PDB file of C-alpha atoms and ligand atoms in Angstrom:
ATOM      1  CA  MET A   1      19.953  31.097  27.497  1.00 96.00           C
ATOM      2  CA  LEU A   2      19.903  28.050  29.760  1.00 98.00           C
ATOM      3  CA  ARG A   3      17.091  25.579  29.229  1.00 98.00           C
ATOM      4  CA  VAL A   4      16.063  23.597  32.326  1.00 98.00           C
ATOM      5  CA  ASP A   5      13.686  20.662  31.978  1.00 98.00           C
ATOM      6  CA  PHE A   6      12.184  18.628  34.781  1.00 98.00           C
ATOM      7  CA  VAL A   7      10.942  15.134  33.997  1.00 98.00           C
ATOM      8  CA  THR A   8       8.430  14.605  36.772  1.00 98.00           C
ATOM      9  CA  LEU A   9       5.093  13.070  37.682  1.00 98.00           C
ATOM     10  CA  PHE A  10       4.282  16.425  39.359  1.00 98.00           C
ATOM     11  CA  PRO A  11       4.939  19.157  36.774  1.00 98.00           C
ATOM     12  CA  GLU A  12       2.863  21.788  38.645  1.00 98.00           C
ATOM     13  CA  MET A  13       5.108  21.369  41.668  1.00 97.00           C
ATOM     14  CA  VAL A  14       8.306  22.350  39.891  1.00 97.00           C
ATOM     15  CA  ILE A  15       6.860  24.966  37.548  1.00 96.00           C
ATOM     16  CA  GLY A  16       5.045  26.575  40.479  1.00 97.00           C
ATOM     17  CA  ALA A  17       8.253  26.817  42.489  1.00 96.00           C
ATOM     18  CA  ALA A  18      10.190  28.214  39.536  1.00 95.00           C
ATOM     19  CA  SER A  19       7.579  30.958  39.043  1.00 95.00           C
ATOM     20  CA  HIS A  20       8.600  33.188  41.930  1.00 95.00           C
ATOM     21  CA  SER A  21      11.229  35.678  42.936  1.00 94.00           C
ATOM     22  CA  ILE A  22      14.640  35.462  41.285  1.00 95.00           C
ATOM     23  CA  LEU A  23      13.896  32.349  39.224  1.00 96.00           C
ATOM     24  CA  LYS A  24      10.826  34.073  37.793  1.00 96.00           C
ATOM     25  CA  ARG A  25      12.819  37.220  37.032  1.00 97.00           C
ATOM     26  CA  ALA A  26      15.620  35.209  35.406  1.00 97.00           C
ATOM     27  CA  ALA A  27      13.067  33.507  33.152  1.00 97.00           C
ATOM     28  CA  ALA A  28      11.328  36.809  32.338  1.00 97.00           C
ATOM     29  CA  SER A  29      14.631  38.367  31.309  1.00 96.00           C
ATOM     30  CA  GLY A  30      15.490  35.447  29.034  1.00 97.00           C
ATOM     31  CA  LEU A  31      18.405  34.019  31.053  1.00 98.00           C
ATOM     32  CA  VAL A  32      16.658  30.695  31.592  1.00 98.00           C
ATOM     33  CA  GLU A  33      13.633  28.795  30.376  1.00 98.00           C
ATOM     34  CA  PHE A  34      11.897  26.175  32.523  1.00 98.00           C
ATOM     35  CA  ALA A  35       9.730  23.326  31.250  1.00 98.00           C
ATOM     36  CA  ALA A  36       8.324  20.143  32.721  1.00 98.00           C
ATOM     37  CA  SER A  37       7.420  16.890  31.104  1.00 98.00           C
ATOM     38  CA  ASN A  38       5.346  14.087  32.634  1.00 98.00           C
ATOM     39  CA  PRO A  39       6.281  10.429  32.034  1.00 98.00           C
ATOM     40  CA  ARG A  40       2.601   9.590  32.512  1.00 98.00           C
ATOM     41  CA  ASP A  41       1.948  11.313  29.180  1.00 98.00           C
ATOM     42  CA  PHE A  42       4.257   8.740  27.581  1.00 98.00           C
ATOM     43  CA  THR A  43       2.483   5.615  28.814  1.00 98.00           C
ATOM     44  CA  THR A  44       0.779   3.331  26.338  1.00 95.00           C
ATOM     45  CA  ASP A  45      -1.615   1.362  28.553  1.00 97.00           C
ATOM     46  CA  ARG A  46      -5.155   2.240  29.538  1.00 98.00           C
ATOM     47  CA  HIS A  47      -4.211   2.878  33.183  1.00 98.00           C
ATOM     48  CA  ARG A  48      -1.271   5.128  32.295  1.00 98.00           C
ATOM     49  CA  THR A  49       0.980   3.026  34.507  1.00 98.00           C
ATOM     50  CA  VAL A  50       4.330   4.518  35.497  1.00 98.00           C
ATOM     51  CA  ASP A  51       5.441   2.153  38.266  1.00 97.00           C
ATOM     52  CA  ASP A  52       5.634  -1.542  39.060  1.00 97.00           C
ATOM     53  CA  ALA A  53       6.802  -3.899  41.825  1.00 97.00           C
ATOM     54  CA  PRO A  54      10.563  -4.407  42.170  1.00 96.00           C
ATOM     55  CA  TYR A  55      12.189  -7.532  40.710  1.00 98.00           C
ATOM     56  CA  GLY A  56      13.489  -9.604  43.597  1.00 97.00           C
ATOM     57  CA  GLY A  57      10.661  -8.466  45.856  1.00 97.00           C
ATOM     58  CA  GLY A  58      10.629  -5.853  48.590  1.00 95.00           C
ATOM     59  CA  PRO A  59       8.409  -2.959  49.611  1.00 94.00           C
ATOM     60  CA  GLY A  60       7.186  -0.131  47.419  1.00 94.00           C
ATOM     61  CA  MET A  61       7.103   0.445  43.716  1.00 96.00           C
ATOM     62  CA  VAL A  62       9.760   1.278  41.160  1.00 97.00           C
ATOM     63  CA  MET A  63       9.355   3.773  38.320  1.00 97.00           C
ATOM     64  CA  MET A  64       9.338   1.814  35.067  1.00 98.00           C
ATOM     65  CA  ALA A  65      11.987   2.447  32.440  1.00 98.00           C
ATOM     66  CA  GLY A  66       9.619   2.771  29.447  1.00 98.00           C
ATOM     67  CA  PRO A  67       7.616   5.945  30.217  1.00 98.00           C
ATOM     68  CA  LEU A  68      10.641   7.698  31.719  1.00 98.00           C
ATOM     69  CA  ALA A  69      12.873   6.902  28.760  1.00 98.00           C
ATOM     70  CA  ALA A  70      10.167   7.982  26.316  1.00 98.00           C
ATOM     71  CA  ALA A  71       9.774  11.296  28.170  1.00 98.00           C
ATOM     72  CA  LEU A  72      13.541  11.782  28.174  1.00 98.00           C
ATOM     73  CA  ASP A  73      13.810  11.023  24.453  1.00 98.00           C
ATOM     74  CA  SER A  74      11.108  13.568  23.764  1.00 98.00           C
ATOM     75  CA  VAL A  75      12.784  16.216  25.937  1.00 98.00           C
ATOM     76  CA  LEU A  76      16.264  15.604  24.576  1.00 98.00           C
ATOM     77  CA  GLY A  77      15.285  15.284  20.899  1.00 97.00           C
ATOM     78  CA  ASP A  78      18.525  15.243  18.948  1.00 95.00           C
ATOM     79  CA  SER A  79      20.259  17.725  21.235  1.00 93.00           C
ATOM     80  CA  THR A  80      23.700  16.704  22.391  1.00 94.00           C
ATOM     81  CA  GLY A  81      25.661  17.783  25.423  1.00 96.00           C
ATOM     82  CA  ALA A  82      22.725  18.234  27.816  1.00 98.00           C
ATOM     83  CA  ALA A  83      23.483  17.602  31.479  1.00 98.00           C
ATOM     84  CA  VAL A  84      21.055  14.892  32.584  1.00 98.00           C
ATOM     85  CA  VAL A  85      20.909  15.059  36.368  1.00 98.00           C
ATOM     86  CA  PHE A  86      19.378  12.405  38.622  1.00 98.00           C
ATOM     87  CA  PRO A  87      18.643  13.584  42.181  1.00 98.00           C
ATOM     88  CA  ASP A  88      19.393  10.541  44.314  1.00 97.00           C
ATOM     89  CA  PRO A  89      20.150  10.083  48.024  1.00 95.00           C
ATOM     90  CA  VAL A  90      22.673   7.424  46.941  1.00 94.00           C
ATOM     91  CA  ALA A  91      25.025   9.810  45.137  1.00 97.00           C
ATOM     92  CA  PRO A  92      27.788  12.306  45.931  1.00 98.00           C
ATOM     93  CA  LEU A  93      26.732  15.487  47.721  1.00 98.00           C
ATOM     94  CA  PHE A  94      25.841  18.462  45.521  1.00 98.00           C
ATOM     95  CA  THR A  95      28.152  21.413  46.219  1.00 97.00           C
ATOM     96  CA  GLN A  96      28.656  25.002  45.096  1.00 96.00           C
ATOM     97  CA  THR A  97      31.385  23.733  42.752  1.00 96.00           C
ATOM     98  CA  ASP A  98      28.844  21.447  41.048  1.00 98.00           C
ATOM     99  CA  ALA A  99      26.392  24.357  40.761  1.00 98.00           C
ATOM    100  CA  ALA A 100      29.078  26.512  39.120  1.00 97.00           C
ATOM    101  CA  SER A 101      29.955  23.752  36.707  1.00 98.00           C
ATOM    102  CA  LEU A 102      26.296  23.096  35.737  1.00 98.00           C
ATOM    103  CA  ALA A 103      25.811  26.857  35.250  1.00 98.00           C
ATOM    104  CA  GLN A 104      28.121  26.539  32.219  1.00 98.00           C
ATOM    105  CA  SER A 105      25.627  24.189  30.485  1.00 98.00           C
ATOM    106  CA  GLN A 106      23.187  25.114  27.734  1.00 98.00           C
ATOM    107  CA  ARG A 107      20.699  22.471  28.853  1.00 98.00           C
ATOM    108  CA  ILE A 108      19.977  20.682  32.103  1.00 98.00           C
ATOM    109  CA  VAL A 109      17.393  17.932  32.453  1.00 98.00           C
ATOM    110  CA  PHE A 110      16.467  16.891  35.998  1.00 98.00           C
ATOM    111  CA  VAL A 111      14.966  13.412  36.222  1.00 98.00           C
ATOM    112  CA  CYS A 112      12.816  13.254  39.342  1.00 98.00           C
ATOM    113  CA  GLY A 113      12.224   9.832  40.831  1.00 95.00           C
ATOM    114  CA  HIS A 114       9.377   8.791  43.095  1.00 88.00           C
ATOM    115  CA  TYR A 115       8.283   5.714  44.969  1.00 81.00           C
ATOM    116  CA  GLU A 116      11.221   3.474  45.927  1.00 87.00           C
ATOM    117  CA  GLY A 117      13.334   4.653  43.007  1.00 92.00           C
ATOM    118  CA  ILE A 118      13.847   4.519  39.270  1.00 97.00           C
ATOM    119  CA  ASP A 119      14.665   1.438  37.188  1.00 98.00           C
ATOM    120  CA  GLN A 120      18.468   1.529  37.228  1.00 97.00           C
ATOM    121  CA  ARG A 121      18.660   1.039  33.463  1.00 98.00           C
ATOM    122  CA  VAL A 122      17.286   4.549  32.829  1.00 98.00           C
ATOM    123  CA  ARG A 123      19.997   5.949  35.028  1.00 97.00           C
ATOM    124  CA  ASP A 124      22.641   3.825  33.269  1.00 98.00           C
ATOM    125  CA  LEU A 125      21.459   4.923  29.838  1.00 98.00           C
ATOM    126  CA  TYR A 126      20.878   8.641  30.388  1.00 98.00           C
ATOM    127  CA  ALA A 127      22.579  10.050  33.495  1.00 98.00           C
ATOM    128  CA  THR A 128      25.486  12.422  33.097  1.00 98.00           C
ATOM    129  CA  HIS A 129      25.290  13.444  36.779  1.00 98.00           C
ATOM    130  CA  ALA A 130      23.695  12.155  40.003  1.00 98.00           C
ATOM    131  CA  PHE A 131      23.662  14.162  43.218  1.00 98.00           C
ATOM    132  CA  SER A 132      22.290  13.961  46.735  1.00 98.00           C
ATOM    133  CA  ILE A 133      21.377  17.261  48.385  1.00 98.00           C
ATOM    134  CA  GLY A 134      21.995  15.968  51.903  1.00 98.00           C
ATOM    135  CA  ASP A 135      22.055  12.988  54.214  1.00 97.00           C
ATOM    136  CA  TYR A 136      18.316  12.519  54.564  1.00 96.00           C
ATOM    137  CA  VAL A 137      15.664  10.902  52.391  1.00 95.00           C
ATOM    138  CA  LEU A 138      12.908  12.897  50.703  1.00 97.00           C
ATOM    139  CA  THR A 139       9.727  11.594  49.109  1.00 96.00           C
ATOM    140  CA  GLY A 140      10.820  12.432  45.580  1.00 97.00           C
ATOM    141  CA  GLY A 141      13.368  14.131  43.372  1.00 98.00           C
ATOM    142  CA  GLU A 142      11.366  17.329  42.754  1.00 98.00           C
ATOM    143  CA  LEU A 143      12.570  19.291  45.789  1.00 98.00           C
ATOM    144  CA  PRO A 144      16.221  18.275  45.278  1.00 98.00           C
ATOM    145  CA  ALA A 145      15.933  19.183  41.563  1.00 98.00           C
ATOM    146  CA  LEU A 146      14.530  22.596  42.512  1.00 98.00           C
ATOM    147  CA  VAL A 147      17.276  23.110  45.069  1.00 98.00           C
ATOM    148  CA  MET A 148      19.905  22.389  42.443  1.00 98.00           C
ATOM    149  CA  ALA A 149      18.169  24.466  39.747  1.00 98.00           C
ATOM    150  CA  ASP A 150      17.992  27.418  42.136  1.00 98.00           C
ATOM    151  CA  ALA A 151      21.691  27.120  43.031  1.00 98.00           C
ATOM    152  CA  VAL A 152      22.565  27.027  39.311  1.00 98.00           C
ATOM    153  CA  VAL A 153      20.273  29.781  38.011  1.00 98.00           C
ATOM    154  CA  ARG A 154      21.361  32.375  40.578  1.00 96.00           C
ATOM    155  CA  LEU A 155      24.908  31.948  39.211  1.00 97.00           C
ATOM    156  CA  LEU A 156      23.898  32.929  35.660  1.00 97.00           C
ATOM    157  CA  PRO A 157      25.359  36.336  34.817  1.00 96.00           C
ATOM    158  CA  GLY A 158      22.607  38.928  35.408  1.00 95.00           C
ATOM    159  CA  ALA A 159      20.351  36.730  37.569  1.00 95.00           C
ATOM    160  CA  LEU A 160      21.150  38.581  40.800  1.00 94.00           C
ATOM    161  CA  GLY A 161      20.900  42.346  41.167  1.00 84.00           C
ATOM    162  CA  SER A 162      24.602  42.722  41.774  1.00 82.00           C
ATOM    163  CA  ALA A 163      27.498  40.523  40.665  1.00 78.00           C
ATOM    164  CA  ASP A 164      29.098  41.352  44.035  1.00 81.00           C
ATOM    165  CA  SER A 165      26.424  39.202  45.684  1.00 82.00           C
ATOM    166  CA  LEU A 166      28.011  36.116  44.171  1.00 82.00           C
ATOM    167  CA  ALA A 167      31.485  36.996  45.378  1.00 79.00           C
ATOM    168  CA  ALA A 168      30.038  37.529  48.872  1.00 80.00           C
ATOM    169  CA  ASP A 169      28.309  34.120  48.975  1.00 83.00           C
ATOM    170  CA  SER A 170      29.044  31.563  51.602  1.00 80.00           C
ATOM    171  CA  TYR A 171      31.150  28.833  49.949  1.00 81.00           C
ATOM    172  CA  ALA A 172      32.291  31.216  47.160  1.00 74.00           C
ATOM    173  CA  GLU A 173      35.744  31.169  48.713  1.00 79.00           C
ATOM    174  CA  GLY A 174      35.245  27.998  50.680  1.00 88.00           C
ATOM    175  CA  LEU A 175      34.227  29.898  53.838  1.00 94.00           C
ATOM    176  CA  LEU A 176      30.896  30.607  55.507  1.00 95.00           C
ATOM    177  CA  THR A 177      29.986  34.312  55.481  1.00 94.00           C
ATOM    178  CA  ALA A 178      29.707  36.824  58.300  1.00 95.00           C
ATOM    179  CA  PRO A 179      26.297  37.761  59.750  1.00 96.00           C
ATOM    180  CA  GLN A 180      24.492  40.764  58.226  1.00 96.00           C
ATOM    181  CA  TYR A 181      22.515  43.571  59.874  1.00 97.00           C
ATOM    182  CA  THR A 182      20.232  46.354  58.626  1.00 97.00           C
ATOM    183  CA  ARG A 183      18.365  49.220  60.288  1.00 97.00           C
ATOM    184  CA  PRO A 184      17.440  49.924  63.048  1.00 98.00           C
ATOM    185  CA  GLU A 185      20.748  50.127  64.960  1.00 97.00           C
ATOM    186  CA  ASP A 186      19.052  48.960  68.121  1.00 98.00           C
ATOM    187  CA  PHE A 187      16.484  46.151  67.975  1.00 98.00           C
ATOM    188  CA  ARG A 188      14.953  45.074  71.293  1.00 98.00           C
ATOM    189  CA  GLY A 189      18.093  46.170  73.059  1.00 98.00           C
ATOM    190  CA  CYS A 190      20.439  44.298  70.700  1.00 98.00           C
ATOM    191  CA  ALA A 191      22.903  46.630  69.016  1.00 98.00           C
ATOM    192  CA  VAL A 192      24.574  46.237  65.637  1.00 97.00           C
ATOM    193  CA  PRO A 193      28.324  45.532  66.081  1.00 97.00           C
ATOM    194  CA  ASP A 194      30.005  48.974  66.400  1.00 95.00           C
ATOM    195  CA  LEU A 195      32.460  48.432  63.580  1.00 94.00           C
ATOM    196  CA  LEU A 196      29.711  48.055  60.983  1.00 97.00           C
ATOM    197  CA  THR A 197      28.421  51.566  61.674  1.00 96.00           C
ATOM    198  CA  SER A 198      31.888  53.132  61.905  1.00 96.00           C
ATOM    199  CA  GLY A 199      32.180  53.925  58.178  1.00 96.00           C
ATOM    200  CA  ASP A 200      35.706  52.426  58.225  1.00 97.00           C
ATOM    201  CA  HIS A 201      35.537  50.122  55.192  1.00 97.00           C
ATOM    202  CA  GLU A 202      38.856  48.420  55.850  1.00 96.00           C
ATOM    203  CA  ALA A 203      37.872  47.689  59.450  1.00 96.00           C
ATOM    204  CA  VAL A 204      34.538  46.278  58.230  1.00 97.00           C
ATOM    205  CA  ARG A 205      36.314  44.089  55.685  1.00 95.00           C
ATOM    206  CA  ARG A 206      38.623  42.726  58.414  1.00 95.00           C
ATOM    207  CA  TRP A 207      35.710  42.154  60.803  1.00 96.00           C
ATOM    208  CA  ARG A 208      33.826  40.172  58.155  1.00 96.00           C
ATOM    209  CA  ARG A 209      36.872  38.138  57.267  1.00 95.00           C
ATOM    210  CA  ARG A 210      37.511  37.345  60.931  1.00 96.00           C
ATOM    211  CA  GLN A 211      33.882  36.337  61.430  1.00 96.00           C
ATOM    212  CA  ALA A 212      33.982  34.139  58.313  1.00 95.00           C
ATOM    213  CA  LEU A 213      37.142  32.397  59.477  1.00 96.00           C
ATOM    214  CA  ALA A 214      35.896  31.888  63.020  1.00 96.00           C
ATOM    215  CA  LEU A 215      32.437  30.659  61.967  1.00 96.00           C
ATOM    216  CA  THR A 216      33.859  28.239  59.433  1.00 96.00           C
ATOM    217  CA  ARG A 217      36.399  26.870  61.907  1.00 96.00           C
ATOM    218  CA  ARG A 218      33.732  26.428  64.579  1.00 97.00           C
ATOM    219  CA  LEU A 219      30.789  25.138  62.490  1.00 97.00           C
ATOM    220  CA  ARG A 220      32.429  23.470  59.499  1.00 97.00           C
ATOM    221  CA  SER A 221      35.905  22.191  60.270  1.00 96.00           C
ATOM    222  CA  ASP A 222      35.720  20.151  57.027  1.00 95.00           C
ATOM    223  CA  LEU A 223      35.440  23.352  54.934  1.00 95.00           C
ATOM    224  CA  PHE A 224      38.012  25.123  57.069  1.00 96.00           C
ATOM    225  CA  ALA A 225      40.574  22.385  56.450  1.00 95.00           C
ATOM    226  CA  ARG A 226      40.196  22.908  52.679  1.00 94.00           C
ATOM    227  CA  ALA A 227      39.780  26.723  52.623  1.00 92.00           C
ATOM    228  CA  HIS A 228      42.230  28.905  50.718  1.00 89.00           C
ATOM    229  CA  LEU A 229      43.561  31.109  53.473  1.00 91.00           C
ATOM    230  CA  GLU A 230      45.037  34.534  52.741  1.00 90.00           C
ATOM    231  CA  PRO A 231      48.214  35.862  54.297  1.00 91.00           C
ATOM    232  CA  GLY A 232      47.223  37.309  57.640  1.00 90.00           C
ATOM    233  CA  ASP A 233      44.219  35.016  58.140  1.00 92.00           C
ATOM    234  CA  LEU A 234      45.895  32.895  60.784  1.00 89.00           C
ATOM    235  CA  ASP A 235      47.106  35.984  62.661  1.00 90.00           C
ATOM    236  CA  MET A 236      43.565  37.300  62.534  1.00 87.00           C
ATOM    237  CA  LEU A 237      42.268  34.066  64.035  1.00 88.00           C
ATOM    238  CA  SER A 238      44.912  33.862  66.707  1.00 85.00           C
ATOM    239  CA  SER A 239      43.970  37.396  67.799  1.00 77.00           C
ATOM    240  CA  LEU A 240      40.422  36.232  68.468  1.00 71.00           C
ATOM    241  CA  THR A 241      39.360  35.931  72.057  1.00 57.00           C
ATOM    242  CA  ARG A 242      37.335  32.816  72.879  1.00 52.00           C
ATOM    243  CA  ALA A 243      34.310  35.096  73.275  1.00 51.00           C
ATOM    244  CA  ASP A 244      34.477  36.029  69.571  1.00 53.00           C
ATOM    245  CA  ASP A 245      34.946  32.472  68.405  1.00 54.00           C
TER     246      ASP A 245
HETATM  247  N1  LIG B   1      15.697  11.861  46.629  1.00 61.98           N
HETATM  248  C1  LIG B   1      15.290  11.522  47.874  1.00 61.98           C
HETATM  249  N2  LIG B   1      16.112  12.025  48.805  1.00 61.98           N
HETATM  250  C2  LIG B   1      17.078  12.720  48.137  1.00 61.98           C
HETATM  251  C3  LIG B   1      18.212  13.470  48.548  1.00 61.98           C
HETATM  252  N3  LIG B   1      18.557  13.613  49.825  1.00 61.98           N
HETATM  253  N4  LIG B   1      18.972  14.025  47.592  1.00 61.98           N
HETATM  254  C4  LIG B   1      18.660  13.885  46.297  1.00 61.98           C
HETATM  255  N5  LIG B   1      17.606  13.187  45.853  1.00 61.98           N
HETATM  256  C5  LIG B   1      16.819  12.605  46.754  1.00 61.98           C
END
């Protein structure tokens, strides 16, 4: 069982989002447990203050070390080995490899910042990981934490209906995946590619592989440069007409 904690000023936001669909089912079947803890509950002053102006001046407010550290101490107790993850736009990008590695943990604690950031000393004292989810700035760490939690939980054995779904993921092999279709065969005059309805499984497999290679080369040359290509992949690509690519 994986335990996922969110330290956040907005506990309802994360618990609400984790209470639907596959995350809800994973929790109901005992694969994961979600909890949230609010630093405001660990303040000691009458106003329950969690933020203050930055040393050195500048706009906005910074989350104070005290309430956050107290919340983290309470969440962590005497457990050792928890992954303590700080969502942060100033951090390496979170990837499928990071999700797979976090999915091996027993405990993950996401520390969600707000305002202009978190007192750096909390990060220095507690962080085992810091990740950005993309090159844009969000208003807080809750959505990034949920994005990462979702990417991790769906990798837990049994979380998805079929283990094959994981193998078929985009990024699983370093390639984007081919488009999918379901019934009807004709939708507003657009047909499903013939091969997919041919019943020829080997031809379908080759079509999907060719699509994956072509899409990755066209949309994500960075992934393509690092992809593990199979024998025959380059021939498959060179047989593509420009119209397919
Ligand atoms: N907090 C604000 N923006 C973020 C981002 N892009 N990734 C992770 N945490 C963030």
